[in-house]
Short mmCIF file of C-alpha atoms and ligand atoms in Angstrom, two decimals:
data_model
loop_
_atom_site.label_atom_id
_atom_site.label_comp_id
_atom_site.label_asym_id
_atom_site.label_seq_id
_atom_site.Cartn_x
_atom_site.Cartn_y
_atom_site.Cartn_z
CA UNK A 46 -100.29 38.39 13.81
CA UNK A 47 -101.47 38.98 10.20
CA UNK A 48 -102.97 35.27 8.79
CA UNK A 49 -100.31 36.07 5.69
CA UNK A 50 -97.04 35.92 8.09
CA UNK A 51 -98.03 32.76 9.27
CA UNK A 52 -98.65 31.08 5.88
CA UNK A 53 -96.47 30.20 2.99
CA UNK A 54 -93.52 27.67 2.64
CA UNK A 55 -90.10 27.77 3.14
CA UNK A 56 -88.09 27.46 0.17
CA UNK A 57 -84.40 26.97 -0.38
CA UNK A 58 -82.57 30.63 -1.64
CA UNK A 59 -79.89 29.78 -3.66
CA UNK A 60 -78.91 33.39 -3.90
CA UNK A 61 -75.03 33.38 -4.98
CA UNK A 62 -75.27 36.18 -7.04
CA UNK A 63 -76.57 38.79 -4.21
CA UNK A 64 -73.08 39.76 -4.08
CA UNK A 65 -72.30 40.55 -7.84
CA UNK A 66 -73.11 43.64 -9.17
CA UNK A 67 -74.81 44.08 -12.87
CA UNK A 68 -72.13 43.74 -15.68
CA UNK A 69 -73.76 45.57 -18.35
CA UNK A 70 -73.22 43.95 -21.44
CA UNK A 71 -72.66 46.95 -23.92
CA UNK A 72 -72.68 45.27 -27.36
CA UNK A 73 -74.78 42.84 -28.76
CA UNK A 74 -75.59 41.33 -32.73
CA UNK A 75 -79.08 40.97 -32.73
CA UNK A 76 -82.51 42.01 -30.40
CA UNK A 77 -85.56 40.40 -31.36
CA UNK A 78 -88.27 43.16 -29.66
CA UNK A 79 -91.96 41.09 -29.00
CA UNK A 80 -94.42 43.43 -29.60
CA UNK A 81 -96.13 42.54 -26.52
CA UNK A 82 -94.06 42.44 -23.45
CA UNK A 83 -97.32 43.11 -21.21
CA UNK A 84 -100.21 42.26 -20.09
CA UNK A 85 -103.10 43.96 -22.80
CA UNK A 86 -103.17 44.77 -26.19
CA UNK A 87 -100.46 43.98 -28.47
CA UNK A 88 -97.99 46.85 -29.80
CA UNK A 89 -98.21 47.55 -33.92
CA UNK A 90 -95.08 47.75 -35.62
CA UNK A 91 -94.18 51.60 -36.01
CA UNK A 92 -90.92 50.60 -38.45
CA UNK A 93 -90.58 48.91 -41.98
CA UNK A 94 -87.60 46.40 -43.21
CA UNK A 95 -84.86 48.09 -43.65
CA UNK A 96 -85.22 51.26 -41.85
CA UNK A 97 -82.42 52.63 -39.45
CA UNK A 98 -83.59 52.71 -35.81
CA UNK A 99 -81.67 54.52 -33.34
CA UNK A 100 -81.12 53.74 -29.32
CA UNK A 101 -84.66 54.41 -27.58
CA UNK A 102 -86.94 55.24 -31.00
CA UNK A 103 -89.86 53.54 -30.40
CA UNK A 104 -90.12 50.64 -32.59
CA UNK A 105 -94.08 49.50 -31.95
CA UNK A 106 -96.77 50.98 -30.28
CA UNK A 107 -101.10 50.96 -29.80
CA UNK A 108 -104.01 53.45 -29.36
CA UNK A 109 -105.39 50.84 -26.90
CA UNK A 110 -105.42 51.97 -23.08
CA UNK A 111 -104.03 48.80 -21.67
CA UNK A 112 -100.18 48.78 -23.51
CA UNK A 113 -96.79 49.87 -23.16
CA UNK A 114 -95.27 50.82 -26.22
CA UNK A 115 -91.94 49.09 -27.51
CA UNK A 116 -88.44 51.10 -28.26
CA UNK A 117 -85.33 49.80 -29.79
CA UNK A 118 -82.68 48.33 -27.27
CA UNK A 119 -79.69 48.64 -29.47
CA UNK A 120 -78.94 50.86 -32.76
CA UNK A 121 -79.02 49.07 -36.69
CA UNK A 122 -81.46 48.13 -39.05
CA UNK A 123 -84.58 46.45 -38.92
CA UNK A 124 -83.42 43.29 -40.76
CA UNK A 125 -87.18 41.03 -40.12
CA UNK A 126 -90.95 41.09 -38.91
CA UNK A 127 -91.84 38.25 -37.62
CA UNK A 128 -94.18 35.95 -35.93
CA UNK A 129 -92.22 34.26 -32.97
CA UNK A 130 -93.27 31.74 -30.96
CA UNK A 131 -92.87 32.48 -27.28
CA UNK A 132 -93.14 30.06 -24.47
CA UNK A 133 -96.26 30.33 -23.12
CA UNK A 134 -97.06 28.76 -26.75
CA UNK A 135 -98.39 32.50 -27.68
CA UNK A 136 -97.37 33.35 -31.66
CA UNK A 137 -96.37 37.29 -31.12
CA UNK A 138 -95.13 39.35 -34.12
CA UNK A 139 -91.65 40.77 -33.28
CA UNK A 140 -88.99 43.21 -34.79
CA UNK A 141 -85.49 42.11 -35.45
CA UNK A 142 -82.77 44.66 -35.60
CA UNK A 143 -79.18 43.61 -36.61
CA UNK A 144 -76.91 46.24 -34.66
CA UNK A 145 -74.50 48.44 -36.32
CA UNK A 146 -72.02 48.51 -33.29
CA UNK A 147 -72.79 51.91 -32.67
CA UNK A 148 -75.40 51.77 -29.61
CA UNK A 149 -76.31 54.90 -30.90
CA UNK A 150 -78.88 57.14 -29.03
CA UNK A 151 -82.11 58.68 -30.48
CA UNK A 152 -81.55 62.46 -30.82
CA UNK A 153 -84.79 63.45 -29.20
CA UNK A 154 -84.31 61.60 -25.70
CA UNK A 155 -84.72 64.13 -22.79
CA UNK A 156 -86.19 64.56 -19.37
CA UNK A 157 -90.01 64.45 -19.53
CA UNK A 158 -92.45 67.23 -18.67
CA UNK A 159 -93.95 66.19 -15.51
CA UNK A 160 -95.32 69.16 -13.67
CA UNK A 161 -98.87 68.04 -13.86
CA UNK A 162 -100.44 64.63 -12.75
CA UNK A 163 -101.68 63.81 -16.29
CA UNK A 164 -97.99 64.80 -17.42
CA UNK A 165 -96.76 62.41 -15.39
CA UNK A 166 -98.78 59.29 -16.44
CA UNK A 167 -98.11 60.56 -20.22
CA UNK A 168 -94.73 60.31 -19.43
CA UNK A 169 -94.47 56.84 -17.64
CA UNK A 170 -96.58 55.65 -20.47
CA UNK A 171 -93.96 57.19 -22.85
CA UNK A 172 -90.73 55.38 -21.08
CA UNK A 173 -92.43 52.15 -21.65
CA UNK A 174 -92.29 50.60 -18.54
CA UNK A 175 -94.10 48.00 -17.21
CA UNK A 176 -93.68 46.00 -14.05
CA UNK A 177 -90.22 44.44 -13.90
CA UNK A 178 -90.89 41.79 -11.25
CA UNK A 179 -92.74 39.47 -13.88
CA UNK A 180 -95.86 40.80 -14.04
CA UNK A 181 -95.71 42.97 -17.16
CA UNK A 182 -98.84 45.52 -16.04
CA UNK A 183 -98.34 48.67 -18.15
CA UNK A 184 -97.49 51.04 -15.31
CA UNK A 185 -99.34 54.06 -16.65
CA UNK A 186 -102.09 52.00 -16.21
CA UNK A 187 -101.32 51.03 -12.57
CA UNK A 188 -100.65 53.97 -11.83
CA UNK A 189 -103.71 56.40 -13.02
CA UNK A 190 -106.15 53.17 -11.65
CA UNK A 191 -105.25 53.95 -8.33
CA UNK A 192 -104.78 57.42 -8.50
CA UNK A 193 -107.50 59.26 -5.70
CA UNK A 194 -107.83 55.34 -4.11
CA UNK A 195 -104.61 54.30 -2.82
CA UNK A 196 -103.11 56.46 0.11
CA UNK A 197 -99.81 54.12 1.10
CA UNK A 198 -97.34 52.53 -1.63
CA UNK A 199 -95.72 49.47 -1.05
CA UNK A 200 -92.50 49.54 -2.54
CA UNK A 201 -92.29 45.70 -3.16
CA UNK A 202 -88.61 44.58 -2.81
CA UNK A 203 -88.90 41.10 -1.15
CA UNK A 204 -87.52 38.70 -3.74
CA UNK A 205 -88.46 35.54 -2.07
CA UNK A 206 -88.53 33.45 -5.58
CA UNK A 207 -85.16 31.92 -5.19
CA UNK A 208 -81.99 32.47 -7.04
CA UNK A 209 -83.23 35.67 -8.17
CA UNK A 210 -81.32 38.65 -6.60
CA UNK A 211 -82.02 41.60 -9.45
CA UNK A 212 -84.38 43.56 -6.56
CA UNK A 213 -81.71 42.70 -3.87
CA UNK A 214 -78.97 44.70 -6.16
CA UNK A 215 -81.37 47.61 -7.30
CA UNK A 216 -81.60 48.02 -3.73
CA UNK A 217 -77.94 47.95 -3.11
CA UNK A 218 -76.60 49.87 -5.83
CA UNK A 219 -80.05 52.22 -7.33
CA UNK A 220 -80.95 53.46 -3.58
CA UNK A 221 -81.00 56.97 -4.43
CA UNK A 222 -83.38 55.95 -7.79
CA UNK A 223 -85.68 54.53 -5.59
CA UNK A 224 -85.69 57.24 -3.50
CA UNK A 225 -86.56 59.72 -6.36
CA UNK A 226 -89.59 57.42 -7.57
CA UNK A 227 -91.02 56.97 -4.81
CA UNK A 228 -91.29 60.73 -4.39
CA UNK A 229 -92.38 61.47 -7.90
CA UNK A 230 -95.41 58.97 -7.34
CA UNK A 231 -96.10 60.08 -4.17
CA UNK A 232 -96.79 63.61 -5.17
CA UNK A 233 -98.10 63.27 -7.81
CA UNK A 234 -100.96 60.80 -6.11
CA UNK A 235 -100.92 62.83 -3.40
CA UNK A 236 -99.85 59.51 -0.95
CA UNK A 237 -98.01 60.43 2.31
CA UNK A 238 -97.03 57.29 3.56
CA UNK A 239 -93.85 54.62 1.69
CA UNK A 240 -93.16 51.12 2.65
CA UNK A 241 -90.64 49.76 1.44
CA UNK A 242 -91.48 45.46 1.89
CA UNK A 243 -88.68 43.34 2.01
CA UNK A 244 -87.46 40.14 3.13
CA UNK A 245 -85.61 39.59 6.46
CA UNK A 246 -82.82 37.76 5.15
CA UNK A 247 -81.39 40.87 3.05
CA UNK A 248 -79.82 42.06 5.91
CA UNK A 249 -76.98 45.01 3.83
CA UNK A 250 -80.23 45.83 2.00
CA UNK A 251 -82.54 46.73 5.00
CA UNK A 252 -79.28 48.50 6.41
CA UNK A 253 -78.80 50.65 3.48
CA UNK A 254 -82.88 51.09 2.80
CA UNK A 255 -83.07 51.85 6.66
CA UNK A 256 -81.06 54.71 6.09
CA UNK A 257 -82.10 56.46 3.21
CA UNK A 258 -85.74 56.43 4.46
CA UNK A 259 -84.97 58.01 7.21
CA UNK A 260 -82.51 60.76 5.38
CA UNK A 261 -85.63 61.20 3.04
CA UNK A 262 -88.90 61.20 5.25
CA UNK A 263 -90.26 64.37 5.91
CA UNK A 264 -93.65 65.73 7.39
CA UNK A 265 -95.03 65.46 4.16
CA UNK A 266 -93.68 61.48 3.03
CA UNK A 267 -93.13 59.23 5.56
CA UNK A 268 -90.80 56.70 4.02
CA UNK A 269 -90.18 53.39 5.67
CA UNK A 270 -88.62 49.65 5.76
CA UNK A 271 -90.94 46.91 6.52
CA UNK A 272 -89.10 43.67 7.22
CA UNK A 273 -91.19 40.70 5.96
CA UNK A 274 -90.30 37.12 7.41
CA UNK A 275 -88.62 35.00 5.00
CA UNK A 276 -91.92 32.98 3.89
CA UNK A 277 -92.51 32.65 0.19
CA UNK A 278 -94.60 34.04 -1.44
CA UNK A 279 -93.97 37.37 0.79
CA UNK A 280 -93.74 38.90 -2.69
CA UNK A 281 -97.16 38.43 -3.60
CA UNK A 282 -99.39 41.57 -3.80
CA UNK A 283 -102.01 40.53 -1.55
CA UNK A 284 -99.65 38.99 1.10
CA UNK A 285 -97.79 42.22 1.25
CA UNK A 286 -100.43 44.04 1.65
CA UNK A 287 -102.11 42.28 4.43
CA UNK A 288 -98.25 41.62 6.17
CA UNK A 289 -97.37 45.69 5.80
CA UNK A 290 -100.78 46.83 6.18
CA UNK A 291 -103.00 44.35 7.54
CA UNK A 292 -105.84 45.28 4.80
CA UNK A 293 -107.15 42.04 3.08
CA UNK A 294 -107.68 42.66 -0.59
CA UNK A 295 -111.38 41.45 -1.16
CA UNK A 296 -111.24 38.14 -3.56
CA UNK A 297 -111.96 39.67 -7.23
CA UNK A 298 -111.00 43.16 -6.04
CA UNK A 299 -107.40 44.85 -7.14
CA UNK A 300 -104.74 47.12 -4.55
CA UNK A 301 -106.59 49.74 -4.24
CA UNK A 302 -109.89 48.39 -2.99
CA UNK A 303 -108.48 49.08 0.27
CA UNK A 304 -106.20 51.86 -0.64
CA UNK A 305 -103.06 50.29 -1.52
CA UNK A 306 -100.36 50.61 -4.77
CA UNK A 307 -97.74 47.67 -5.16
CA UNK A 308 -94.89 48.86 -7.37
CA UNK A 309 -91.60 46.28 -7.55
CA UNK A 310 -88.55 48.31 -6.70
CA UNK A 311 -87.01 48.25 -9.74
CA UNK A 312 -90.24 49.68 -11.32
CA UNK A 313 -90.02 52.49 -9.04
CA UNK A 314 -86.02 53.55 -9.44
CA UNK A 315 -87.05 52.90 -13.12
CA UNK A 316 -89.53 56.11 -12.72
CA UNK A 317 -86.48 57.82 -10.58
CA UNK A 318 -84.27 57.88 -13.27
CA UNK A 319 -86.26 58.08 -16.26
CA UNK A 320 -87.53 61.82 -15.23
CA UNK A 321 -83.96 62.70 -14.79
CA UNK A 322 -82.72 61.71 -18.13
CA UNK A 323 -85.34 60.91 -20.24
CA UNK A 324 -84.26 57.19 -21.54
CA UNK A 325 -86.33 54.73 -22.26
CA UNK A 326 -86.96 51.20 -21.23
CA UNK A 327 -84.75 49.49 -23.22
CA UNK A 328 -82.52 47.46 -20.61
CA UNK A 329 -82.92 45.38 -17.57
CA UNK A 330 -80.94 43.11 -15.12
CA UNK A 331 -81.36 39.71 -15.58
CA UNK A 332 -79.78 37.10 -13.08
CA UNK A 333 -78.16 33.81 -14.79
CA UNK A 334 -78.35 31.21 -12.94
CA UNK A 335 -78.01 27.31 -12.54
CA UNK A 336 -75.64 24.23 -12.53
CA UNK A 337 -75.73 24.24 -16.61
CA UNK A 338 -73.95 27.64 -16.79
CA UNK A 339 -70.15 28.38 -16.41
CA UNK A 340 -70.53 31.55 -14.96
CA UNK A 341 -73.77 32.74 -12.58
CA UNK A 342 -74.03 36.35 -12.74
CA UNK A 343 -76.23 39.48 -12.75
CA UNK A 344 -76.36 40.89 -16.58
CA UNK A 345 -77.59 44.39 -17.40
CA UNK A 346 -78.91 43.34 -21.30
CA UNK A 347 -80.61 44.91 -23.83
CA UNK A 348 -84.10 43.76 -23.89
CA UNK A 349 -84.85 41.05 -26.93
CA UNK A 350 -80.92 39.63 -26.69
CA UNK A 351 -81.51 36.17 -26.92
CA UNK A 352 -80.74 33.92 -24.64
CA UNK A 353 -77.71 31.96 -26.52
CA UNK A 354 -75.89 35.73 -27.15
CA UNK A 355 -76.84 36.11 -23.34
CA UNK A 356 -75.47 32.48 -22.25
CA UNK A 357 -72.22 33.15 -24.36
CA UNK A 358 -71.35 36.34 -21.95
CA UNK A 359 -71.74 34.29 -19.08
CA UNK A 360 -69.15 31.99 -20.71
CA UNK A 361 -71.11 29.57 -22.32
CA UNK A 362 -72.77 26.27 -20.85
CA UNK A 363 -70.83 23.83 -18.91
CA UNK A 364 -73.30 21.18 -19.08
CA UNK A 365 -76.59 21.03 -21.73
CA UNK A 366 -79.72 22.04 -19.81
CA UNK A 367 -82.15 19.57 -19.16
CA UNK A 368 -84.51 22.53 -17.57
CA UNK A 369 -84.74 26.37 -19.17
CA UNK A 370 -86.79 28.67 -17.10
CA UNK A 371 -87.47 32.21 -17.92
CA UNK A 372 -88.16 33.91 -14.15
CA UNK A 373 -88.18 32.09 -10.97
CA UNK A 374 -88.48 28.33 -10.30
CA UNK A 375 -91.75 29.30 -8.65
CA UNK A 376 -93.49 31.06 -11.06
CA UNK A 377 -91.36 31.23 -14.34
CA UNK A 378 -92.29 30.03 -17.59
CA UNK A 379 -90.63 26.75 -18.56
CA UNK A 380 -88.67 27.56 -22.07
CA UNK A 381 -88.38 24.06 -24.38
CA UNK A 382 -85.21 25.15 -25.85
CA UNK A 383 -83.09 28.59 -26.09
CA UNK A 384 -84.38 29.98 -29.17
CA UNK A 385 -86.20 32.58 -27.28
CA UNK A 386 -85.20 36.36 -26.12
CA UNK A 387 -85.52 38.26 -22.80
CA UNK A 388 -88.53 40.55 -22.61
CA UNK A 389 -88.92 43.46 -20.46
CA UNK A 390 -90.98 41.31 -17.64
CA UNK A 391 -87.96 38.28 -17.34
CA UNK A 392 -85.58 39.04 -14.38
CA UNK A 393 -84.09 35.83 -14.46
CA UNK A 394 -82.56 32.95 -16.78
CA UNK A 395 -82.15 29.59 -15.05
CA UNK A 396 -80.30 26.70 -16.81
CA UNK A 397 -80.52 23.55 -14.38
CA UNK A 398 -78.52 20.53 -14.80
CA UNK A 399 -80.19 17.13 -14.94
CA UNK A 400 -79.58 16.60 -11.26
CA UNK A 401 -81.09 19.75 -10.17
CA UNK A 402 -84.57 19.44 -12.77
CA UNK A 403 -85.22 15.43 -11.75
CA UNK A 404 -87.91 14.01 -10.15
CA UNK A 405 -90.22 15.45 -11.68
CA UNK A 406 -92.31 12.75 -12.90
CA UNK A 407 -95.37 13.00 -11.10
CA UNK A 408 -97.16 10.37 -8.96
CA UNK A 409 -100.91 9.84 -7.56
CA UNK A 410 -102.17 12.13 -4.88
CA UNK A 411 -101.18 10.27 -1.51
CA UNK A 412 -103.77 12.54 0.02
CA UNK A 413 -101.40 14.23 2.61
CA UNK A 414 -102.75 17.54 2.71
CA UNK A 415 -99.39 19.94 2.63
CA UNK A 416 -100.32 21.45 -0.78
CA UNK A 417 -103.53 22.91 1.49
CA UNK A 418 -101.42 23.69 4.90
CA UNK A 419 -98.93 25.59 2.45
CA UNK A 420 -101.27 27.50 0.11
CA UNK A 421 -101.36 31.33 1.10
CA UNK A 422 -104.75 31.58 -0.11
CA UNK A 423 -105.93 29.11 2.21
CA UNK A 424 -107.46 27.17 -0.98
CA UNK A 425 -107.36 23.50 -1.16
CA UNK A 426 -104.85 22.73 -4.68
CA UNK A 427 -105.65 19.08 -4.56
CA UNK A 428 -109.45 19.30 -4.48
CA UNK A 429 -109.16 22.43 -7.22
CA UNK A 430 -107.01 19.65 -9.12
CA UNK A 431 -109.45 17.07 -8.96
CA UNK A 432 -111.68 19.48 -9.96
CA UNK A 433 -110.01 20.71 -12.97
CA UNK A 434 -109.50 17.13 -14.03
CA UNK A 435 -112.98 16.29 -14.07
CA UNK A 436 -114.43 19.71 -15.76
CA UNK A 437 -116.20 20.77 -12.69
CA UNK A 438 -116.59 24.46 -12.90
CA UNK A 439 -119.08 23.93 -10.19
CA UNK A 440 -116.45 23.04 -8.00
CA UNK A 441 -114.04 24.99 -9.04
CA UNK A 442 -115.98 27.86 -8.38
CA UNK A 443 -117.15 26.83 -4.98
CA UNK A 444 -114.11 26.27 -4.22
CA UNK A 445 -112.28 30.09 -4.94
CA UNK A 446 -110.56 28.85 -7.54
CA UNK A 447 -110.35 32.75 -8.72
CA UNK A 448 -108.53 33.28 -5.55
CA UNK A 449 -105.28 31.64 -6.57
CA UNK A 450 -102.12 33.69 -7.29
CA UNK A 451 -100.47 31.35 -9.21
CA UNK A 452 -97.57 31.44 -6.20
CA UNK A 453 -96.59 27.47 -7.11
CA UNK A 454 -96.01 26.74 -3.53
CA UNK A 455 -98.46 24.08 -3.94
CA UNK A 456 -96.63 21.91 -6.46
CA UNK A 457 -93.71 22.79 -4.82
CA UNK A 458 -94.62 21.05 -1.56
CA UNK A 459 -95.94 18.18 -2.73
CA UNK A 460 -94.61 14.70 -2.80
CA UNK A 461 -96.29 13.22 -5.43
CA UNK A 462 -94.75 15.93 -7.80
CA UNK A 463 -97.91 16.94 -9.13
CA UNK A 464 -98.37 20.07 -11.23
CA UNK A 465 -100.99 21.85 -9.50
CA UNK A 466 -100.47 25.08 -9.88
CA UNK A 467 -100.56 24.87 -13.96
CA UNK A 468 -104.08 22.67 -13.05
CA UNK A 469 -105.17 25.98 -10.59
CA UNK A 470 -104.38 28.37 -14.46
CA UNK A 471 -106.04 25.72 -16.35
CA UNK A 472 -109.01 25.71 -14.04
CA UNK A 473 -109.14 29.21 -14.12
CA UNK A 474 -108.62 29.74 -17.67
CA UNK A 475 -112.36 27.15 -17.77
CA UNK A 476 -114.01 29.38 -15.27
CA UNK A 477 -113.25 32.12 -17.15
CA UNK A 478 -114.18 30.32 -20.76
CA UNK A 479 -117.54 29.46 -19.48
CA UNK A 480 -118.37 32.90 -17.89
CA UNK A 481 -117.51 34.25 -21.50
CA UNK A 482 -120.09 31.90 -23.38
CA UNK A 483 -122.74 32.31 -20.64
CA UNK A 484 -122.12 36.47 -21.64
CA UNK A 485 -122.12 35.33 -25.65
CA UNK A 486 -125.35 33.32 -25.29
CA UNK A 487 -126.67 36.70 -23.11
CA UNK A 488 -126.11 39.16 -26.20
CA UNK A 489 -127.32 36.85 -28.83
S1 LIG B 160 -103.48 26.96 -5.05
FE1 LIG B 160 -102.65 28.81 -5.99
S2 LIG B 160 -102.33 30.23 -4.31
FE2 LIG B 160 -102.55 28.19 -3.41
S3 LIG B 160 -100.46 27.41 -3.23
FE3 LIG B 160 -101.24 26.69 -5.19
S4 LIG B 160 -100.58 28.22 -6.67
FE4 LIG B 160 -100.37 29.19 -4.63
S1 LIG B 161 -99.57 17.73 -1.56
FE1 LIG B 161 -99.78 16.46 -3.40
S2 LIG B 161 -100.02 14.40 -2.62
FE2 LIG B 161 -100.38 15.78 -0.89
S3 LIG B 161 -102.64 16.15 -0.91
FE3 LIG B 161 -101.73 17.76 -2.13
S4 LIG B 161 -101.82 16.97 -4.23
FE4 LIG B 161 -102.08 15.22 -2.90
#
């Protein structure tokens, strides 16, 4: 048995809202569009105050290679650009457009030319779409990297952050999506081989994914289901890999070092649909979730609705929300108050109640070890820690910090509360500061 199927924590699901399909919510008064939503180079404004935007015009956009460019998720006029401040404490300019009720489309939206392989990274670039299970890589960019490298794609549909259920549904209700983007990228990276990876305890999702892969293999594409155990993180790139595949992604080294693409599922019925008809990236499903709000549910919004507009649809808050996290409880980003918007890489609001965000406060390391038995990586979070604390970039090197995924299962574990896995970005972010000056004091 792979090392990765054996490692990992169990966590708690919490996944009410499997069951609920996507309302879409089809009007809203405001969208405040971030001109970076990935990870690279930020987007330049492509409007001015006052001008009329349509559904789907693209609002911001860069020459650089490593961006996704930014259209307009509802129809109005650009009322403000801005600098926002987002919660990872990043200041990113934004556009606000005040809607005229119209959701009107832009005229030129149509299926893109994608007979060639170049036409077809042109046009993923064009949709805007960049991975919608968090990560925010420009997809273009994913996808041209491992073009001639990667010969299977792991369709990655295993959702094991919990309360999140956004994959779970595009697998119910976008099977036939999926189906067509997984096709699209197969040809045109010439890949024969399709694994879909998803938890075992999405048992109508397997079912339904089961049966379209077989309807659509062929001698050419072999599509299938692998069934991951219900471990978190299962969803992390290199643990998929090495559970579907058994290839272990060298430390340092992306996918396709050993032949591998990772695309989240909604990515890839994204790509399905978009060379059918042509629109843009300009929604997503989000799940609501927690004790705070009246009503959990699964809401298809237009992307830069902020979160109050969002919280009113779900009928407001019950309770004020001592905790607002934008993603999982794993590996979200911790939001200090609401005045913030949904960006193309959140699949998930959670507002927890006081109960469910205490004990928190963190204690002294009681030495007990389960942050290293639970740590995929097979790293050791509470030396790294100490490490961090102390400014040892010796140790943290020696260590692997580099090799961390950022999974939280650590802090999650561990009785004394303590926030490792923000220590394990911290101590990479050092690693990473000191390789730049040793580069700096190179050239000069
Ligand atoms: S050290 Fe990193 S990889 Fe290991 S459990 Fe903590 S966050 Fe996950
Ligand atoms: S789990 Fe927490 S208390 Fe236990 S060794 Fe790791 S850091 Fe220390």
């Amino acid at each position: 048995m792979s090392m990765f199927t054996t490692r990992g924590i169990k966590v708690g699901h919490d996944k009410r809202t499997s069951t609920l399909q996507p309302v879409r919510i089809e009007h809203c008064q405001t969208v405040t569009l971030l001109m970076k939503q990935h990870i690279g180079a930020p987007c330049k404004p492509a409007v001015k105050l006052g001008d009329i935007v349509d559904r789907g015009q693209i609002v911001g956009d860069t020459d650089a290679a490593l961006a996704a460019p930014i259209h307009a998720s509802i129809s109005g006029v650009c009322k403000r650009i801005e600098m926002i401040r987002v919660p990872s404490g990043e200041d990113v300019q934004a556009v606000v457009i005040e809607s005229d009720g119209e959701m009107r489309p832009a005229a030129n939206l149509e299926p893109p030319k994608a007979e060639t392989r170049e036409d077809f990274f042109a046009a993923v670039r064009q949709s805007g779409l960049v991975g919608l299970g968090g990560a925010g890589f420009p997809a273009h960019a994913k996808l041209r990297s491992a073009c001639g490298e990667a010969n299977i794609l792991l369709v990655n549909a295993a959702e094991c952050e919990p309360y999140i259920t956004t994959d779970h549904r595009e697998a119910l209700d976008k099977g036939d999506n999926v189906i067509a983007g997984i096709r699209a990228i197969c040809a045109h990276l010439d890949i024969k081989d399709a694994v879909i990876g998803i938890e075992s305890n999405k048992g109508d999702a397997i079912e339904k994914l089961r049966a379209l892969s077989l309807w659509n293999s062929s001698e050419g594409l072999k599509i299938s289901v692998g069934v991951l155990p219900s471990r978190y993180p299962q969803g992390a790139e290199k643990m998929m890999i090495d559970s579907l595949t058994k290839r272990t992604v060298p430390l340092g080294k992306l996918p396709s070092a050993v032949g591998a693409l990772v695309m989240n599922i909604g990515s890839v019925a994204f790509i399905g649909r978009y060379l059918q008809d042509g629109k843009p990236l300009v929604s997503r499903t989000v799940t609501v979730d927690g004790g705070a709000v009246h009503t959990p549910m699964n809401v298809r919004v237009p992307i830069g609705i902020g979160l109050r507009e969002l919280i009113e649809f779900c009928g407001g808050l019950d309770h004020p929300p001592a905790k607002i996290i934008l993603g999982g409880p794993m590996m979200g980003s911790a939001s200090p108050n609401l005045d913030t918007v949904i960006s193309k890489c959140n699949n998930s609001l959670l507002l927890f109640t006081r109960e469910q965000a205490e004990g928190e406060s963190e204690s002294a390391c009681i030495r007990c070890g389960k942050c290293v038995a639970g740590c995929p990586m097979r790293l050791m979070p509470c030396v790294l820690e100490a490490a961090y604390r102390t400014g040892s970039t010796e140790i943290l090197r020696r260590r692997d910090v580099a090799g961390c995924i950022e999974c939280g299962s650590c802090s999650f574990v561990c009785p004394a509360k303590r926030e490792l896995v923000q220590r394990m970005r911290m101590g990479k972010r050092l690693v990473r500061e000191e390789d730049e000056r040793r580069r700096e004091a190179e050239r000069t």
